[in-house]
mmCIF file of C-alpha atoms and ligand atoms in Angstrom:
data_model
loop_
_atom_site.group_PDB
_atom_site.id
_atom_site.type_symbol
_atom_site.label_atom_id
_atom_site.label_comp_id
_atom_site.label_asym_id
_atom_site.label_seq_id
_atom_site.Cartn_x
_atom_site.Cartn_y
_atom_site.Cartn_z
ATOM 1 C CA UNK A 1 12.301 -11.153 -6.368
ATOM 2 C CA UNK A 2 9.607 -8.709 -5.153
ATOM 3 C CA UNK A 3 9.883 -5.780 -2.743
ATOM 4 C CA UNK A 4 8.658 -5.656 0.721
ATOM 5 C CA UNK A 5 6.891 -3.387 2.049
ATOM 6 C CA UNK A 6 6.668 -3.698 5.871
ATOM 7 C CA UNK A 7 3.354 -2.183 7.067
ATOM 8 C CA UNK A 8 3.482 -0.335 10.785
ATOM 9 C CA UNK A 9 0.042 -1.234 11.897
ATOM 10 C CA UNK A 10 0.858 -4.970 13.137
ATOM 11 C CA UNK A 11 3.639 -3.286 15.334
ATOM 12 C CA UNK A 12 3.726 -2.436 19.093
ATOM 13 C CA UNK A 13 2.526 1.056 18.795
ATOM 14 C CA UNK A 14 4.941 1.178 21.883
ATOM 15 C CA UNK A 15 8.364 0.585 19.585
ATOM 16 C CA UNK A 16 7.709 1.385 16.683
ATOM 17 C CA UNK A 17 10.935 2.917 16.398
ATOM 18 C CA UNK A 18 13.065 0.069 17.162
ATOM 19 C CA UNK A 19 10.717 -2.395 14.938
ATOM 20 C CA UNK A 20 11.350 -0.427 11.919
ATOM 21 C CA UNK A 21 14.560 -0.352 12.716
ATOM 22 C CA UNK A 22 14.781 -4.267 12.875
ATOM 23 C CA UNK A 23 12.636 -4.327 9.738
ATOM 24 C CA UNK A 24 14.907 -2.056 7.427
ATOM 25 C CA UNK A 25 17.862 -4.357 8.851
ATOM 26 C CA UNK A 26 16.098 -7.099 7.289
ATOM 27 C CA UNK A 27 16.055 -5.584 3.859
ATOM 28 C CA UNK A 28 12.624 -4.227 3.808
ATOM 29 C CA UNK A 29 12.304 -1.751 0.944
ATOM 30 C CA UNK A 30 9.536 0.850 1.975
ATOM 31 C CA UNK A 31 7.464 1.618 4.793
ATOM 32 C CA UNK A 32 3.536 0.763 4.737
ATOM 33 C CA UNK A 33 1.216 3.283 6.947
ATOM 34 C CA UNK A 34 -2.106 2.614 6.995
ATOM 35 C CA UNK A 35 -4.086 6.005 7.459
ATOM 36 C CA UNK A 36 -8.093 5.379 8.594
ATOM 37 C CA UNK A 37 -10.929 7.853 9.364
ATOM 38 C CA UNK A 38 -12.608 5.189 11.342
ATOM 39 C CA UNK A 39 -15.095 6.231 8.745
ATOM 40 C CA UNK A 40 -14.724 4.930 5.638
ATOM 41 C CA UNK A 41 -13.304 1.848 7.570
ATOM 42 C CA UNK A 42 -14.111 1.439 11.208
ATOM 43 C CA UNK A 43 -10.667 1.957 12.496
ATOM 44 C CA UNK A 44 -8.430 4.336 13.798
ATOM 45 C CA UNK A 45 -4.761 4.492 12.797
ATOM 46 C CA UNK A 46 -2.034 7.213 12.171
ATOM 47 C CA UNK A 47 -1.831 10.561 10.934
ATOM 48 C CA UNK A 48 1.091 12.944 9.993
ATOM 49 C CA UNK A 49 3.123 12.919 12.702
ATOM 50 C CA UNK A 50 3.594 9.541 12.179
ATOM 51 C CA UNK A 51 5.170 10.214 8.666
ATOM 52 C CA UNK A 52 7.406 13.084 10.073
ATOM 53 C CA UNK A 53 8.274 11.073 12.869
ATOM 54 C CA UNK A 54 9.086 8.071 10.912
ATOM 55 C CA UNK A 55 11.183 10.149 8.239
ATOM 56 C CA UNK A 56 13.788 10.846 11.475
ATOM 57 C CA UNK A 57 14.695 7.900 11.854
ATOM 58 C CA UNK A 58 14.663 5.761 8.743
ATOM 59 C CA UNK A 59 15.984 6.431 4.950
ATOM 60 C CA UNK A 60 13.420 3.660 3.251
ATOM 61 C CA UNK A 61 10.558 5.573 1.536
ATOM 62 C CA UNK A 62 7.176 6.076 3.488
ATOM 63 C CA UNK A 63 4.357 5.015 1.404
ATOM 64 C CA UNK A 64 1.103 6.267 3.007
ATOM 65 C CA UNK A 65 -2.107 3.876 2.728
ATOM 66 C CA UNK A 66 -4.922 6.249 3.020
ATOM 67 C CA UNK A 67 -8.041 4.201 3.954
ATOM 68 C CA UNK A 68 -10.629 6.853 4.333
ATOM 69 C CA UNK A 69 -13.093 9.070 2.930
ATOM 70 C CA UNK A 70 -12.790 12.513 1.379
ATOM 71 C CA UNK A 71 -9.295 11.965 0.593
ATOM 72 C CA UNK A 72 -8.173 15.135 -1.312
ATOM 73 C CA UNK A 73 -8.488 16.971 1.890
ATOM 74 C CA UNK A 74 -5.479 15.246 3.488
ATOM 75 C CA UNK A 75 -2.659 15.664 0.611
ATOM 76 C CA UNK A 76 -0.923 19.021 1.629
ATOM 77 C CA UNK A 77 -0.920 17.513 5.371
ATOM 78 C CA UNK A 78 1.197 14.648 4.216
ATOM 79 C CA UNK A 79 3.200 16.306 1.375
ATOM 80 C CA UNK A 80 4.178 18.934 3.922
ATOM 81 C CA UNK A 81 5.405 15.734 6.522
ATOM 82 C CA UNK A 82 7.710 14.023 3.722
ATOM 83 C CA UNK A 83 5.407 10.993 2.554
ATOM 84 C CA UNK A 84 6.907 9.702 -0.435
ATOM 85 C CA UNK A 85 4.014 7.627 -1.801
ATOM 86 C CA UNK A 86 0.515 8.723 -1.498
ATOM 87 C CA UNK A 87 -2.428 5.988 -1.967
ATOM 88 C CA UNK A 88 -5.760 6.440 -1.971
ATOM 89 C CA UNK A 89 -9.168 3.997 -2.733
ATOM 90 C CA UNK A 90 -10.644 4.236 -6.221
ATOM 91 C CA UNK A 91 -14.012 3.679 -4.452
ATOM 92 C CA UNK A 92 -13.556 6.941 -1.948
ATOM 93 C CA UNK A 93 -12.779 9.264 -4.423
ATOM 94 C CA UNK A 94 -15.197 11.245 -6.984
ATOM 95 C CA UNK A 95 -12.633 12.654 -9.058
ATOM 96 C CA UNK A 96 -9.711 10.311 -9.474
ATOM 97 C CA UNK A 97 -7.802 11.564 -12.564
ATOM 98 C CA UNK A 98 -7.816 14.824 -10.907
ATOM 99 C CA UNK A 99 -6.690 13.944 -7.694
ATOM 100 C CA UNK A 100 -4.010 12.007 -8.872
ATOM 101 C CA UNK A 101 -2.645 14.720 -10.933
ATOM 102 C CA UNK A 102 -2.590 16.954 -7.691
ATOM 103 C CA UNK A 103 -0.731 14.440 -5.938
ATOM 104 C CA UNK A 104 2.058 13.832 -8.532
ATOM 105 C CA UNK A 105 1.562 18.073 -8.928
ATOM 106 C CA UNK A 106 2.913 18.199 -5.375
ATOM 107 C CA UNK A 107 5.788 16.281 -5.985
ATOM 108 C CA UNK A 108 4.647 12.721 -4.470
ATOM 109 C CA UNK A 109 4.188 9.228 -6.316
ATOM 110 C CA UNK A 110 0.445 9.098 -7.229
ATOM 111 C CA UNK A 111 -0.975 5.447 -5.497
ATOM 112 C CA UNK A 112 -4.110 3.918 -6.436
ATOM 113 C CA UNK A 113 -5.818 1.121 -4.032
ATOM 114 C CA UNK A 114 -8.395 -1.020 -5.469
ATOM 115 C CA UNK A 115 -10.143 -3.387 -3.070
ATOM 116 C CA UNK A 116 -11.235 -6.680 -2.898
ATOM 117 C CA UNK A 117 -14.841 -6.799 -4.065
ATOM 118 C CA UNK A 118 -13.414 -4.124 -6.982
ATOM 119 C CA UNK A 119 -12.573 -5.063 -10.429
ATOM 120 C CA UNK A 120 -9.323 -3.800 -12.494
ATOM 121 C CA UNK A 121 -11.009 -2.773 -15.556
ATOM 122 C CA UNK A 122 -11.032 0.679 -14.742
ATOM 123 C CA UNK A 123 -6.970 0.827 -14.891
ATOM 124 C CA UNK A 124 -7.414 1.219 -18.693
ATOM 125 C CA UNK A 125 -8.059 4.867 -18.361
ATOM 126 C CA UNK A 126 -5.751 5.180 -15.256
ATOM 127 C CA UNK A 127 -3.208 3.763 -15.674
ATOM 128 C CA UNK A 128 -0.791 6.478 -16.878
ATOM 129 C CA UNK A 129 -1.793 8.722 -14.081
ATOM 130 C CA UNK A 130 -1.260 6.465 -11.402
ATOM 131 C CA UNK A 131 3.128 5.571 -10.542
ATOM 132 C CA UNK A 132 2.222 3.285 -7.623
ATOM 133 C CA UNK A 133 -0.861 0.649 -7.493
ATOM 134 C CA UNK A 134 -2.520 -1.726 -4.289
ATOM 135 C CA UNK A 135 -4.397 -4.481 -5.285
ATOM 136 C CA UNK A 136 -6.256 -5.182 -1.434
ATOM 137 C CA UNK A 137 -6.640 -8.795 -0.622
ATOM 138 C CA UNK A 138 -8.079 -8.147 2.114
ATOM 139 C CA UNK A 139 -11.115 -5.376 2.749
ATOM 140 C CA UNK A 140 -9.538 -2.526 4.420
ATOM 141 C CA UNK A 141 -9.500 -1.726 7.846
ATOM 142 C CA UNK A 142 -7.721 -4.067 9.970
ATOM 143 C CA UNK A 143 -4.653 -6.154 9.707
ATOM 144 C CA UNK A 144 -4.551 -10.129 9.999
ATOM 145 C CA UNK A 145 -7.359 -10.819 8.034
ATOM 146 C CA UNK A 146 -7.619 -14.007 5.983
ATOM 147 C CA UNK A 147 -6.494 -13.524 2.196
ATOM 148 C CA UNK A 148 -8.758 -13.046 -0.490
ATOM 149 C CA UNK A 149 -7.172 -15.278 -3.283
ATOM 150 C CA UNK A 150 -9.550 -13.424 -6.019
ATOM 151 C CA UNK A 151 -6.105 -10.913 -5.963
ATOM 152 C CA UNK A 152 -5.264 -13.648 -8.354
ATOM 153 C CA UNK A 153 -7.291 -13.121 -11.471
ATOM 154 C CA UNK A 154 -6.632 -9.473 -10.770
ATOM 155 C CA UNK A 155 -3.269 -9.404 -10.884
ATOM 156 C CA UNK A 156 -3.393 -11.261 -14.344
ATOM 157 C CA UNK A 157 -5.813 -9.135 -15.658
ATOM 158 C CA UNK A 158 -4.162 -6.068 -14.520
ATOM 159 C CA UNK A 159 -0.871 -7.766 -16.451
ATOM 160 C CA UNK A 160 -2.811 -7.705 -19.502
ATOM 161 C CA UNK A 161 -4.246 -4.346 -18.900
ATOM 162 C CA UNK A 162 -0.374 -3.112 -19.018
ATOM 163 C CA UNK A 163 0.403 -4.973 -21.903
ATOM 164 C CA UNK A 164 -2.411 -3.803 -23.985
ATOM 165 C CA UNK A 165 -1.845 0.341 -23.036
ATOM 166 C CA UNK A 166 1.623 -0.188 -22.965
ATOM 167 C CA UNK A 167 2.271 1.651 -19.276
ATOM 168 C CA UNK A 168 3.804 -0.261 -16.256
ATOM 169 C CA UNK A 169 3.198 0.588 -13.193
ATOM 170 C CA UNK A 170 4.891 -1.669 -10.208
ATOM 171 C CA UNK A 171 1.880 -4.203 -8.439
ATOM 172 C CA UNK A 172 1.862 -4.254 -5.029
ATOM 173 C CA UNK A 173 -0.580 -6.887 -3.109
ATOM 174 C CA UNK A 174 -1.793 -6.006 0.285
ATOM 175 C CA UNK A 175 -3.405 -7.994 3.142
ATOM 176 C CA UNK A 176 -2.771 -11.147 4.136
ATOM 177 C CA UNK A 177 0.575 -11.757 2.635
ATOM 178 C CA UNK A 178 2.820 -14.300 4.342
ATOM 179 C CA UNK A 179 5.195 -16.811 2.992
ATOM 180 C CA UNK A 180 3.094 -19.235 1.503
ATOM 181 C CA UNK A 181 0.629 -16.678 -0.700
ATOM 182 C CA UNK A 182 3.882 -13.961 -1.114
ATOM 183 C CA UNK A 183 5.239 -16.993 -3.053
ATOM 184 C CA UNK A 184 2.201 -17.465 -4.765
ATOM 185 C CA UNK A 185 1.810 -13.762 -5.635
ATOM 186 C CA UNK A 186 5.510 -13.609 -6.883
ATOM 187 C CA UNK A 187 4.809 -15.609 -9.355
ATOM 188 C CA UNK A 188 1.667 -14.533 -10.503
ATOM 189 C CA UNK A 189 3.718 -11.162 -10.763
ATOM 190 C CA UNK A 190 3.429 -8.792 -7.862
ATOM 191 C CA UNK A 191 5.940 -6.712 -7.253
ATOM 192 C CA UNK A 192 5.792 -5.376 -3.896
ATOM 193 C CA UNK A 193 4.694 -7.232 -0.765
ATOM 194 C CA UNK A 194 2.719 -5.698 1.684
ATOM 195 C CA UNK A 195 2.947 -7.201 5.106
ATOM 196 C CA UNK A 196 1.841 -6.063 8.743
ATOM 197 C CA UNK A 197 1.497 -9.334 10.557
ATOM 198 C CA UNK A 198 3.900 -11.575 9.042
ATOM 199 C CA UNK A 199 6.553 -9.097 9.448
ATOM 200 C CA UNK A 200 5.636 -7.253 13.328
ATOM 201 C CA UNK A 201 3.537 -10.058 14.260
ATOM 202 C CA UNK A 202 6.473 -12.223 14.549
ATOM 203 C CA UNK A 203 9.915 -13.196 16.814
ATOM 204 C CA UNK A 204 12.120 -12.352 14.159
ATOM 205 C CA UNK A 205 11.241 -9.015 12.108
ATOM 206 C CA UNK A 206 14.386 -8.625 10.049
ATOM 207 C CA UNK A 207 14.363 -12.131 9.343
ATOM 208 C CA UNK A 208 10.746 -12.724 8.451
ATOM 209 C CA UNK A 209 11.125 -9.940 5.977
ATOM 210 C CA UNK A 210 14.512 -11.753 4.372
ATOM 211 C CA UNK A 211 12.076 -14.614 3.995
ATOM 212 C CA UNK A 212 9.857 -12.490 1.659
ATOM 213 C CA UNK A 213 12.710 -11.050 0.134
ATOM 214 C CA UNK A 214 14.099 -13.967 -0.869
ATOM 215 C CA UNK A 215 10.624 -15.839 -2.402
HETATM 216 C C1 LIG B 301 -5.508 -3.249 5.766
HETATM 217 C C2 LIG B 301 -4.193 -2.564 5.497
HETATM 218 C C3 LIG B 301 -3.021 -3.475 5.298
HETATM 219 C C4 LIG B 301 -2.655 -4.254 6.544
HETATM 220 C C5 LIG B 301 -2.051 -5.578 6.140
HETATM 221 O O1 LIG B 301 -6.491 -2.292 5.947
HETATM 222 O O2 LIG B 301 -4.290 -1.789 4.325
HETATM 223 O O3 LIG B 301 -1.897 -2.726 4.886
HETATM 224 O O4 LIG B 301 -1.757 -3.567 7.358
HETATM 225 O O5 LIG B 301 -1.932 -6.342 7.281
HETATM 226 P P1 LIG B 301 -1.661 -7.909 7.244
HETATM 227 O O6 LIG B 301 -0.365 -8.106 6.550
HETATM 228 O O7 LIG B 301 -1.650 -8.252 8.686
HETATM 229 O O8 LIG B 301 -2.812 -8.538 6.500
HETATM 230 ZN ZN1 LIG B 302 -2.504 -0.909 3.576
#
């Protein structure tokens, strides 16, 4: 059984509120927010209100997604509004070992996103910096795109990569995850589930997330 992560930016920006609401209800385990620069991506999302806001009125942990460029410049922002989880790309940062140390320095998990047309190898020297990982099957920037099934061979070789230095860090998969390729992904291994569409996009949040739960 994996965890679900339900990610905020396939919800009515109007209730947000009372769709996280209906989403914890359903079991979800953390909360997914998608931060973009329209930059790095071409998107706009959230910022740190969002996170202080969001810490009101739920208990699950806040695991922020950031999708943009320069990303060093944005960890006391969301330290000081309660993120619990702080992800950035591999590919938007110059110094990675270093930023990752100031992240866990500060008192957050340290989250490393690797996207789709990005290979794993590097995770050999990361991997005992990093407590949280993203393997993107999807490029980032919006949700509902189709699923890159490449995520595949990358979860196995990220598997082995664990095995042979030892360090385990929890997998989550993000983009395109419904019930069919969350299946598929639990048992090639994931951990975590991310989902925006599946989850917001849907009649039934709570229960669309007790379907992933329960794959
Ligand atoms: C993409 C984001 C994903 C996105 C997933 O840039 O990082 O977290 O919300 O959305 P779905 O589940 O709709 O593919
Ligand atoms: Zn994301």
């Amino acid at each position: 059984m994996a965890k679900v992560s339900a990610s905020i930016l396939a919800c009515d920006q109007t209730r947000i509120g009372e769709q996280v609401r209906a989403a914890e209800q359903g079991g979800a385990d953390l909360l997914h927010v998608d931060v973009m620069d329209g930059v790095y991506v071409e998107n706009l999302t959230f910022g740190p209100q969002m996170v202080r806001d969001l810490k009101k009125i739920t208990k699950l942990p806040v695991s922020v997604h950031m999708e943009l460029l320069m990303p060093e410049r944005y960890l006391p922002m969301f330290a000081r509004a309660g993120a619990d989880i702080l992800t950035f790309q591999l590919d938007a940062c110059n110094n990675p070992i270093h930023f990752l140390k100031e992240i866990r320095k500060a008192g957050l998990k340290a989250g490393l996103g690797i996207g789709p047309a990005y290979g794993v190898e590097n995770l050999r020297y990361l991997l005992h910096h990093i407590d949280w990982l993203i393997l993107m099957s999807v490029e980032p920037g919006y949700g509902g795109q189709n699923f890159e099934a490449s995520v595949f061979e990358k979860l196995r070789r990220t598997r082995e990569l664990m095995a042979e230095t030892g360090i385990t860090v929890p997998i989550s998969v993000d983009g395109g995850v419904n019930e069919e390729t969350g299946r598929a992904l639990v048992r090639a291994g994931a951990d975590v589930l991310i989902a925006g569409s599946y989850i917001f996009g849907s009649g039934d949040i709570a229960g669309h997330v007790g379907n992933l739960k329960r794959l």
